[in-house]
């Protein structure tokens, strides 16, 4: 039914409701009189009442014609009211066949009239008119039993809600009013018959409010309404039409995204599992990315593969199931290959997404290398990371702040992975390239402003460690000097800020001070500059003064013992240089304190700890013998003998005869006997 004439042909005989062509005012008055007369005949049989919607339609058309001629707003207002009356009567009419035709046609007319009176596109900031229309649509639907009318009303309601929230214009308007209208709408029986659209719309608006206000209740409710919409569509196995399949895929995608948002918020593993399952359902419905797929479908496939790989990786991080890691790698490859072979549309940022997926592949493969130690994974991780870096282009291009940060991050990851391969294969090219990557980062202008102070310090730590390793490999003193310069500069800068030793910057400062003292001692061995050994001792004493700071994987005792060993070595080195008895006394005192921290006789001690204890007993014996030679104090000789006895005990416990320990011990015992004999002889002589 497209014209009023078709309706009028079907109206009951004897009712003259033909549209007039002249004398509009008189005809309008006559139409109003007939409506009043029909209303008064309400006790007549139903056929009389059936004519009333047509009379309201006739009046509406006459008023509209007069409005078109005179453009009086009151005529348009009255015309709309008349058409609304017709709709209300048609919905509750006794004749379902006629009322549906009347209602559908009238509804289309009134929607057109509404827009003519108040064009919503010109009044995007006003919500009053929209809310009036929404209330009327919901009220009509509440009395409606027709699926066709319900579908039309539902479509109009969603249009009105979209305008109410003004999402198309990028306005972040609070969708609370829309949510309340939709809550009422989804309870209307006619809307429930018309499909899952309103449930989905309500879930979308709740999600929009969650994004705005971060109220977890909105997120929970959005998930529930998305589930409700899916249940209304029925299972995927029912043989749905192409349109319904598309809606199913969209709902699965939304539900998985919302479950993932709740997982990020509450860390409930069930949400993560379900998000993964729904993403897989959507992918299964879409099928493979074969030739002939539309650009939009390929774009959706790529998006779902990316999300699935991210979610599998998130579950791997929690459960450490290798299957999740392998599957994440597989789906990321699929996404990359699909994107590489076909750019879905001109507006799609394919290059940037390819770079992001290359970076992810590098990350995922590196995670698998850390578990399985398969060198192929490490090689491939390096290749993908390098590709992601190259896609950003050279630094000379004048990158944005975001791209500059990406550039630094990818250089850092590539440097770390090259260093890992160097540790595995000892290829100096990898070490050199790793140093080059870190040098590139350090040369970045405003580095700390781009990546933060802590990450900047980490880069200086990395380059100093890599230069130190290259010095060990090639013995080029320039590498050692440069490593020391980086460390000195960074430690001095950190010291000015006086970081809390338990903070991450404080812990890094301790680690860098330790590394600096080690490199200074290495340089001292090369050039014998007393300044280096003095500075190394100063640094190691400062580290010793830091309380209860434990490095990762260490106990507090192990940390203290390690520091004591290093400081003892430095003090003995300086004593050998200057022969200052204070250094020797301090070294002996420190060794004795070491054995209070790490008891060499304790049961269950690791082989490494026992080895360090033996080393320190040798150090103690040597220092005591040295001091005995200088001071000739019997007490030092006695303690040296006890140290050698302890070494002999440790050798026997290890199943070794200990000839060296026995030889030294016998020598010391002989020396002590000679000393005692001499003292006895001197006593008799005296």
XYZ file of C-alpha atoms in Angstrom:
686
model
C 0.000 0.000 0.000
C 1.849 3.074 -1.234
C -0.958 5.617 -1.811
C -3.949 6.836 0.172
C -6.121 6.052 -2.857
C -5.484 2.306 -2.326
C -6.605 2.617 1.266
C -9.681 4.553 0.309
C -10.713 1.916 -2.226
C -10.775 -0.627 0.577
C -12.724 1.609 2.996
C -16.330 0.559 3.775
C -19.007 1.491 1.222
C -20.894 4.731 1.765
C -18.006 6.533 3.422
C -16.992 9.385 1.190
C -13.372 10.081 2.162
C -11.968 10.961 -1.264
C -9.218 13.608 -1.047
C -10.654 17.027 -1.944
C -9.043 19.247 -4.579
C -10.624 22.616 -3.681
C -12.423 24.317 -0.830
C -9.860 23.018 1.662
C -11.106 24.973 4.625
C -14.659 23.701 4.236
C -13.521 20.145 3.630
C -11.285 20.248 6.696
C -14.210 21.447 8.802
C -16.385 18.693 7.344
C -13.720 16.023 8.074
C -13.514 17.189 11.673
C -17.293 17.081 12.007
C -17.402 13.509 10.637
C -14.723 12.447 13.126
C -16.718 13.930 15.977
C -19.872 12.228 14.720
C -18.126 8.859 14.416
C -16.698 9.184 17.922
C -20.223 9.821 19.195
C -21.389 6.605 17.491
C -18.983 4.560 19.588
C -21.844 2.243 20.576
C -22.407 1.282 16.937
C -21.145 -2.091 15.650
C -17.337 -2.463 15.051
C -17.467 -1.751 11.248
C -18.394 1.860 12.051
C -15.356 2.276 14.318
C -13.136 0.670 11.638
C -13.734 3.732 9.449
C -12.318 6.140 12.057
C -8.619 5.688 11.218
C -9.399 6.555 7.596
C -11.177 9.723 8.655
C -8.154 10.825 10.699
C -5.909 10.055 7.729
C -8.164 12.107 5.451
C -8.042 15.033 7.863
C -4.249 14.708 8.100
C -3.870 14.801 4.313
C -6.170 17.801 3.977
C -4.219 19.687 6.658
C -0.948 18.748 4.985
C -2.241 20.053 1.635
C -3.240 23.353 3.274
C 0.199 23.518 4.944
C 1.920 23.006 1.584
C -0.045 25.988 0.218
C 0.077 28.365 3.183
C 3.119 27.002 5.124
C 1.362 27.589 8.459
C 3.103 25.618 11.186
C -0.185 24.964 13.032
C -1.501 23.062 9.986
C 1.561 20.790 10.001
C 1.261 20.281 13.784
C -2.435 19.380 13.475
C -1.725 17.122 10.495
C 0.860 15.207 12.517
C -1.529 14.889 15.474
C -4.246 13.534 13.140
C -1.880 10.960 11.629
C -0.746 9.917 15.120
C -4.415 9.434 16.082
C -4.876 7.206 13.015
C -1.878 5.102 14.001
C -3.116 4.699 17.566
C -6.566 3.612 16.414
C -5.243 1.316 13.689
C -3.030 -0.541 16.132
C -5.948 -1.440 18.401
C -8.504 -1.833 15.568
C -10.807 -4.832 15.414
C -9.837 -5.562 11.805
C -6.179 -6.737 11.850
C -5.793 -6.929 8.060
C -6.964 -3.381 7.449
C -5.322 -1.894 10.526
C -1.872 -3.208 9.586
C -2.060 -1.610 6.153
C -3.304 1.639 7.610
C -0.744 1.649 10.368
C 2.286 0.901 8.200
C 1.351 3.578 5.677
C 0.406 6.101 8.353
C 3.535 5.402 10.313
C 5.719 6.116 7.310
C 3.784 9.350 6.741
C 4.103 10.538 10.321
C 7.825 9.830 10.368
C 8.163 11.970 7.269
C 6.036 14.718 8.852
C 8.095 14.628 12.048
C 11.268 15.188 10.134
C 9.701 18.008 8.132
C 8.541 19.812 11.260
C 11.797 19.422 13.207
C 14.728 18.229 11.081
C 16.842 16.432 13.670
C 20.011 16.750 11.655
C 19.740 20.498 12.091
C 19.040 20.200 15.809
C 21.646 17.735 16.996
C 22.047 19.572 20.304
C 18.359 19.324 21.214
C 17.029 16.126 22.762
C 13.514 17.223 23.696
C 11.937 16.486 20.306
C 13.716 13.147 20.028
C 12.556 12.055 23.478
C 8.942 12.948 22.614
C 9.143 10.782 19.490
C 10.809 7.923 21.391
C 8.004 7.889 23.982
C 5.348 7.796 21.257
C 7.069 4.964 19.364
C 7.396 2.883 22.530
C 3.758 3.554 23.466
C 2.520 2.457 20.016
C 4.661 -0.649 20.139
C 3.279 -1.549 23.562
C -0.203 -1.909 22.027
C 0.962 -3.566 18.807
C 0.702 -7.244 17.837
C 1.897 -6.978 14.220
C 5.453 -8.170 13.484
C 5.732 -5.834 10.473
C 4.656 -2.791 12.459
C 6.878 -3.855 15.351
C 9.862 -4.115 13.039
C 9.173 -0.669 11.588
C 8.794 0.847 15.045
C 11.965 -0.874 16.266
C 13.928 0.492 13.315
C 12.639 4.004 13.972
C 13.426 3.680 17.673
C 17.030 2.722 16.948
C 17.334 5.673 14.566
C 16.024 7.992 17.262
C 18.319 6.517 19.908
C 21.318 6.990 17.596
C 20.383 10.625 17.219
C 19.742 10.983 20.920
C 23.255 9.801 21.739
C 24.655 11.674 18.710
C 27.395 9.032 18.297
C 27.803 9.776 14.585
C 29.058 13.277 15.349
C 31.741 12.073 17.755
C 29.950 13.675 20.719
C 30.718 11.946 24.036
C 27.227 12.655 25.362
C 26.108 10.606 28.359
C 23.849 7.848 26.960
C 21.900 7.418 30.231
C 18.632 8.797 28.785
C 18.883 6.474 25.788
C 19.566 3.536 28.109
C 16.403 4.215 30.137
C 14.267 4.410 26.976
C 15.792 1.182 25.688
C 15.184 -0.600 29.008
C 11.464 0.145 28.566
C 11.575 -0.812 24.899
C 13.127 -4.259 25.359
C 10.290 -5.169 27.726
C 7.688 -4.537 24.971
C 6.422 -7.820 23.487
C 6.159 -6.500 19.930
C 9.776 -5.346 19.985
C 10.936 -8.719 21.281
C 9.233 -10.383 18.324
C 10.891 -7.983 15.882
C 14.394 -9.341 16.584
C 17.548 -8.824 18.620
C 18.307 -5.321 17.384
C 17.096 -3.417 20.449
C 18.920 -5.769 22.840
C 22.105 -5.165 20.876
C 21.458 -1.416 20.871
C 20.955 -1.410 24.649
C 24.207 -3.339 25.115
C 26.003 -0.835 22.849
C 24.733 2.147 24.847
C 25.670 0.505 28.156
C 29.135 -0.127 26.754
C 29.359 3.513 25.635
C 28.502 4.612 29.173
C 31.063 2.198 30.606
C 33.733 3.720 28.337
C 32.680 7.136 29.613
C 32.272 6.434 33.356
C 34.054 3.090 33.928
C 31.219 1.693 36.052
C 31.697 -2.092 36.146
C 27.924 -2.612 36.492
C 27.417 -1.134 33.015
C 30.004 -3.542 31.613
C 28.319 -6.526 33.284
C 24.914 -5.470 31.970
C 26.269 -4.839 28.464
C 27.603 -8.405 28.435
C 24.245 -9.781 29.638
C 22.243 -7.917 26.968
C 24.668 -9.043 24.257
C 24.099 -12.630 25.409
C 20.333 -11.999 25.346
C 20.557 -10.772 21.745
C 22.491 -13.906 20.766
C 19.942 -16.178 22.430
C 17.133 -14.485 20.478
C 18.928 -15.320 17.219
C 19.295 -18.993 18.133
C 22.282 -21.325 17.642
C 24.563 -20.991 14.617
C 23.621 -24.493 13.447
C 20.073 -23.435 12.506
C 20.958 -22.527 8.920
C 20.559 -18.765 9.219
C 20.299 -16.339 6.336
C 23.363 -14.372 5.257
C 22.041 -11.301 7.090
C 21.523 -13.198 10.334
C 24.958 -14.784 10.043
C 26.460 -11.323 9.704
C 24.564 -10.228 12.817
C 25.755 -13.331 14.696
C 29.373 -12.609 13.814
C 28.974 -8.993 14.913
C 27.428 -10.044 18.240
C 30.129 -12.683 18.864
C 32.772 -10.055 18.164
C 31.143 -7.577 20.535
C 30.648 -10.175 23.258
C 34.266 -11.313 23.046
C 35.498 -7.698 23.191
C 33.338 -6.980 26.228
C 34.381 -10.138 28.030
C 37.981 -9.164 27.361
C 37.338 -5.703 28.806
C 35.956 -7.346 31.954
C 38.930 -9.691 32.100
C 41.274 -6.702 31.966
C 39.289 -5.224 34.850
C 38.703 -8.258 37.099
C 41.222 -10.870 35.839
C 38.625 -13.658 35.889
C 40.085 -16.475 33.762
C 36.561 -17.589 32.762
C 36.022 -14.300 30.921
C 39.300 -14.761 29.036
C 38.414 -18.344 28.075
C 34.970 -17.298 26.877
C 36.351 -14.325 24.929
C 38.698 -16.710 23.113
C 35.848 -19.154 22.364
C 33.546 -16.470 20.931
C 36.350 -15.073 18.769
C 36.902 -18.577 17.383
C 33.148 -18.931 16.721
C 33.184 -15.729 14.672
C 36.226 -16.895 12.698
C 34.667 -20.289 12.019
C 31.497 -18.643 10.709
C 33.542 -16.337 8.454
C 35.617 -19.180 7.007
C 39.107 -18.931 5.451
C 40.469 -15.787 3.802
C 40.356 -17.337 0.340
C 40.353 -15.443 -2.918
C 37.144 -13.682 -3.793
C 36.344 -12.533 -0.255
C 35.168 -8.939 0.001
C 37.513 -6.273 1.315
C 35.292 -5.787 4.380
C 35.338 -9.508 5.182
C 39.110 -9.684 4.882
C 39.457 -6.656 7.120
C 37.204 -8.325 9.718
C 39.169 -11.588 9.469
C 42.452 -9.779 10.042
C 41.004 -7.943 13.040
C 39.686 -11.176 14.570
C 42.981 -13.029 14.003
C 44.868 -10.214 15.703
C 42.506 -10.201 18.664
C 42.562 -13.985 18.965
C 46.352 -14.054 19.039
C 46.422 -11.316 21.702
C 43.919 -13.224 23.838
C 45.711 -16.532 23.477
C 48.939 -14.802 24.498
C 47.187 -13.278 27.518
C 46.078 -16.769 28.551
C 49.565 -18.134 27.948
C 50.963 -15.481 30.295
C 48.628 -16.821 32.999
C 48.572 -20.589 32.391
C 51.839 -21.144 30.476
C 50.156 -23.622 28.132
C 52.467 -23.998 25.116
C 49.445 -24.697 22.878
C 48.187 -21.149 23.445
C 51.591 -19.709 22.547
C 51.852 -21.820 19.395
C 48.327 -20.893 18.357
C 48.995 -17.166 18.994
C 52.006 -17.390 16.663
C 49.936 -19.222 14.047
C 47.084 -16.661 14.001
C 49.460 -13.703 13.933
C 51.148 -15.230 10.880
C 47.738 -15.674 9.237
C 46.853 -12.034 9.886
C 50.194 -10.788 8.597
C 50.043 -12.869 5.409
C 46.452 -11.820 4.697
C 47.314 -8.181 5.225
C 50.496 -8.474 3.184
C 48.648 -10.012 0.235
C 45.675 -7.679 0.236
C 45.064 -4.167 1.504
C 41.350 -4.256 2.477
C 40.561 -0.637 1.613
C 42.403 2.613 0.880
C 41.674 4.066 4.340
C 43.061 0.988 6.093
C 46.485 1.640 7.661
C 48.015 -1.579 6.343
C 51.656 -0.548 6.744
C 51.307 0.424 10.389
C 49.357 -2.732 11.158
C 51.924 -4.923 9.380
C 54.656 -3.349 11.484
C 52.651 -3.967 14.670
C 52.090 -7.615 13.732
C 55.769 -8.058 12.858
C 56.599 -6.732 16.304
C 54.106 -9.111 17.928
C 55.518 -12.080 16.059
C 58.965 -11.139 17.312
C 57.624 -10.962 20.869
C 55.729 -14.262 20.678
C 58.648 -16.132 19.074
C 61.000 -14.747 21.711
C 58.640 -16.008 24.412
C 58.782 -19.479 22.829
C 62.562 -19.296 22.567
C 62.763 -18.514 26.291
C 60.898 -21.776 26.963
C 62.226 -24.176 24.317
C 65.609 -22.596 23.519
C 65.123 -23.332 19.820
C 67.627 -21.137 17.966
C 65.267 -20.968 14.961
C 62.714 -19.094 17.078
C 65.404 -16.639 18.178
C 66.558 -16.091 14.575
C 62.993 -15.538 13.403
C 62.213 -13.220 16.332
C 65.198 -11.080 15.323
C 64.084 -11.007 11.673
C 60.521 -9.951 12.527
C 61.711 -7.297 14.976
C 64.129 -5.930 12.367
C 61.308 -5.831 9.797
C 59.047 -3.948 12.222
C 61.854 -1.452 12.819
C 62.577 -0.936 9.124
C 58.901 -0.209 8.435
C 59.196 2.936 10.578
C 61.828 4.388 8.257
C 65.045 6.234 9.184
C 65.158 8.583 12.185
C 66.018 11.485 9.861
C 62.417 11.570 8.587
C 61.267 13.720 11.516
C 58.965 11.221 13.230
C 56.044 12.149 15.459
C 56.436 11.661 19.215
C 54.486 8.389 19.014
C 56.581 7.034 16.141
C 59.788 8.113 17.868
C 58.745 6.134 20.935
C 57.977 3.102 18.741
C 61.367 3.468 17.069
C 63.150 3.442 20.438
C 61.123 0.468 21.684
C 61.870 -1.617 18.585
C 65.574 -0.696 18.623
C 65.676 -1.772 22.272
C 63.984 -5.119 21.582
C 66.172 -5.825 18.575
C 69.267 -5.015 20.630
C 68.155 -7.358 23.435
C 67.462 -10.213 21.006
C 70.752 -9.767 19.177
C 72.547 -9.873 22.526
C 70.675 -13.090 23.374
C 71.853 -14.632 20.085
C 75.390 -13.450 20.769
C 75.271 -15.217 24.142
C 74.114 -18.356 22.330
C 76.363 -18.357 19.243
C 79.162 -15.930 20.171
C 78.952 -14.163 16.808
C 80.632 -10.763 17.281
C 78.439 -9.291 14.509
C 75.397 -9.735 16.730
C 77.124 -7.999 19.630
C 78.238 -5.128 17.382
C 74.722 -4.688 15.993
C 73.253 -4.781 19.502
C 75.664 -1.996 20.508
C 74.649 -0.080 17.380
C 70.954 -0.342 18.297
C 71.547 0.968 21.813
C 73.823 3.752 20.516
C 71.031 4.787 18.165
C 68.641 5.039 21.120
C 71.062 7.033 23.279
C 71.637 9.500 20.430
C 67.887 10.316 20.380
C 67.095 13.917 21.248
C 65.097 14.400 24.481
C 65.377 10.707 25.270
C 64.189 10.850 28.892
C 61.194 12.999 27.898
C 60.245 10.358 25.313
C 60.664 7.112 27.258
C 60.993 8.256 30.875
C 63.970 8.549 33.210
C 64.083 4.919 34.336
C 64.026 3.528 30.786
C 66.753 5.995 29.828
C 68.933 4.684 32.667
C 68.230 1.135 31.429
C 69.588 2.022 27.992
C 72.834 3.321 29.535
C 73.043 0.116 31.567
C 72.573 -1.968 28.392
C 75.216 -0.176 26.337
C 77.785 -0.269 29.149
C 77.252 -4.026 29.586
C 77.592 -4.639 25.837
C 80.707 -2.498 25.539
C 82.155 -4.367 28.501
C 81.487 -7.677 26.788
C 83.138 -6.478 23.590
C 86.165 -5.380 25.622
C 86.347 -8.879 27.089
C 86.205 -10.297 23.561
C 88.500 -7.905 21.653
C 90.559 -6.279 24.455
C 90.028 -2.807 22.991
C 90.511 -0.398 25.896
C 88.310 2.216 24.188
C 85.276 -0.007 24.745
C 86.118 -0.312 28.437
C 86.713 3.428 28.776
C 83.425 4.224 27.050
C 81.525 1.765 29.237
C 83.028 3.414 32.319
C 82.088 6.896 31.051
C 78.461 5.866 30.533
C 78.286 4.324 33.990
C 79.985 7.216 35.767
C 77.649 9.730 34.149
C 74.512 7.708 34.953
C 75.471 6.803 38.541
C 76.341 10.460 39.265
C 72.989 11.588 37.876
C 71.105 8.978 39.885
C 72.975 9.884 43.074
C 71.807 13.507 42.810
C 68.190 12.317 43.003
C 68.915 10.135 46.109
C 66.520 7.342 45.083
C 64.998 4.966 47.610
C 67.226 1.830 47.504
C 64.140 -0.390 47.388
C 62.702 1.441 44.355
C 63.439 0.208 40.853
C 65.704 3.199 40.193
C 67.449 2.609 43.511
C 68.068 -1.052 42.681
C 69.325 -0.119 39.220
C 71.708 2.411 40.755
C 73.186 -0.322 42.982
C 73.572 -2.675 39.993
C 75.261 0.063 37.929
C 77.577 0.982 40.826
C 78.613 -2.680 41.093
C 79.246 -2.857 37.356
C 81.233 0.405 37.444
C 83.445 -0.832 40.305
C 84.089 -4.056 38.359
C 85.092 -2.162 35.202
C 87.329 0.191 37.198
C 89.183 -2.807 38.614
C 89.550 -4.208 35.089
C 91.034 -0.928 33.926
C 93.327 -0.840 36.936
C 94.749 -4.191 35.852
C 95.523 -2.580 32.480
C 96.955 0.814 33.371
C 97.623 0.547 37.137
C 96.046 3.918 37.893
C 95.486 4.113 41.702
C 92.459 6.378 41.103
C 90.554 3.457 39.607
C 91.102 1.136 42.567
C 90.318 3.952 45.026
C 87.040 4.735 43.246
C 86.142 1.044 43.039
C 86.659 0.694 46.809
C 84.582 3.836 47.483
C 81.724 2.509 45.363
C 81.824 -0.928 46.968
C 81.799 0.530 50.470
C 78.794 2.680 49.523
C 76.985 -0.422 48.239
C 77.831 -2.296 51.456
C 76.157 0.480 53.442
C 72.821 -0.016 51.657
C 70.570 -2.090 53.953
C 68.455 -5.048 52.922
C 68.462 -4.518 49.173
C 68.290 -7.914 47.497
C 68.962 -8.481 43.818
C 66.534 -10.709 41.866
C 67.158 -14.389 42.621
C 69.367 -13.646 45.639
C 68.902 -14.046 49.355
C 69.991 -11.162 51.536
C 72.926 -13.281 52.837
C 74.119 -14.091 49.329
C 74.059 -10.415 48.336
C 76.044 -9.324 51.378
C 78.548 -12.140 50.913
C 79.086 -11.207 47.254
C 79.716 -7.582 48.173
C 82.191 -8.608 50.884
C 84.168 -10.761 48.444
C 84.411 -7.913 45.901
C 85.405 -5.310 48.463
C 87.988 -7.683 49.982
C 89.591 -8.224 46.571
C 89.789 -4.470 45.954
C 91.328 -3.786 49.383
C 93.971 -6.481 48.863
C 94.756 -5.074 45.415
C 95.308 -1.628 46.891
C 97.388 -3.082 49.715
C 99.628 -4.781 47.157
C 100.009 -1.369 45.485
C 100.537 0.903 48.511
C 101.382 -1.508 51.355
C 99.046 0.433 53.626
C 98.435 -1.762 56.673
C 94.987 -0.205 57.101
C 93.837 -1.891 53.883
C 95.188 -5.233 55.097
C 93.504 -4.865 58.496
C 90.219 -3.917 56.848
C 90.414 -6.887 54.460
C 90.964 -9.319 57.370
C 88.105 -7.779 59.330
C 85.838 -8.048 56.279
C 86.725 -11.718 55.702
C 85.861 -12.553 59.306
C 82.533 -10.760 58.866
C 81.988 -12.767 55.664
C 82.106 -16.045 57.628
C 79.491 -14.682 60.018
C 77.196 -14.167 57.043
C 78.020 -17.348 55.112
C 79.099 -20.234 57.336
C 81.363 -22.621 55.435
C 80.515 -25.475 57.810
C 76.714 -25.262 57.389
C 74.904 -28.263 55.921
C 73.067 -28.129 52.603
C 75.178 -25.323 51.210
C 75.407 -25.022 47.417
C 78.579 -26.046 45.593
C 79.050 -22.428 44.446
C 78.824 -21.109 48.011
C 81.314 -23.740 49.227
C 83.698 -22.714 46.462
C 83.476 -19.045 47.526
C 84.057 -20.031 51.161
C 87.235 -21.918 50.225
C 88.437 -18.882 48.289
C 87.844 -16.625 51.296
C 89.687 -19.062 53.671
C 92.677 -18.862 51.323
C 92.375 -15.045 51.298
C 92.243 -14.981 55.103
C 95.242 -17.280 55.463
C 97.298 -15.188 53.021
C 96.357 -11.882 54.660
C 97.190 -13.206 58.139
C 100.532 -14.556 56.936
C 101.268 -11.171 55.329
C 100.429 -9.323 58.491
C 102.506 -11.776 60.539
C 105.503 -11.073 58.313
C 105.044 -7.337 58.924
C 104.197 -7.335 62.630
C 105.566 -10.698 63.796
C 102.509 -11.257 65.982
C 102.034 -14.878 67.033
C 98.264 -14.309 67.092
C 98.207 -13.802 63.298
C 100.247 -16.955 62.746
C 97.873 -18.976 64.950
C 94.858 -17.683 63.000
C 96.557 -18.448 59.688
C 97.118 -22.026 60.889
C 93.425 -22.323 61.829
C 92.450 -21.059 58.361
C 94.660 -23.693 56.725
C 93.208 -26.361 59.009
C 89.731 -25.338 57.905
C 90.791 -25.604 54.254
C 92.129 -29.069 54.905
C 88.816 -30.093 56.514
C 86.892 -28.790 53.484
C 89.225 -30.666 51.130
C 88.698 -33.928 53.050
C 84.917 -33.391 53.033
C 85.115 -33.102 49.236
C 87.041 -36.392 49.085
C 90.356 -34.679 48.217
C 93.636 -35.402 50.013
C 94.472 -31.680 49.911
C 98.292 -31.896 49.346
C 98.515 -28.116 48.820
C 96.650 -27.361 52.026
C 98.782 -29.948 53.931
C 101.999 -28.456 52.579
C 101.080 -24.897 53.594
C 99.779 -26.058 56.943
C 102.955 -28.047 57.655
C 105.043 -25.030 56.719
C 103.116 -22.797 59.078
C 103.248 -25.348 61.880
C 106.974 -25.674 61.405
C 107.315 -21.898 61.461
C 105.335 -21.727 64.687
C 107.442 -24.465 66.277
C 110.580 -22.597 65.355
C 109.146 -19.422 66.819
C 108.231 -21.160 70.062
C 111.643 -22.850 70.321
C 113.310 -19.522 69.763
C 111.145 -17.876 72.389
C 111.939 -20.715 74.861
C 115.658 -20.398 74.163
C 115.519 -16.654 74.645
C 113.695 -17.182 77.925
C 116.411 -19.556 79.256
C 119.165 -17.205 78.141
C 117.419 -14.350 79.864
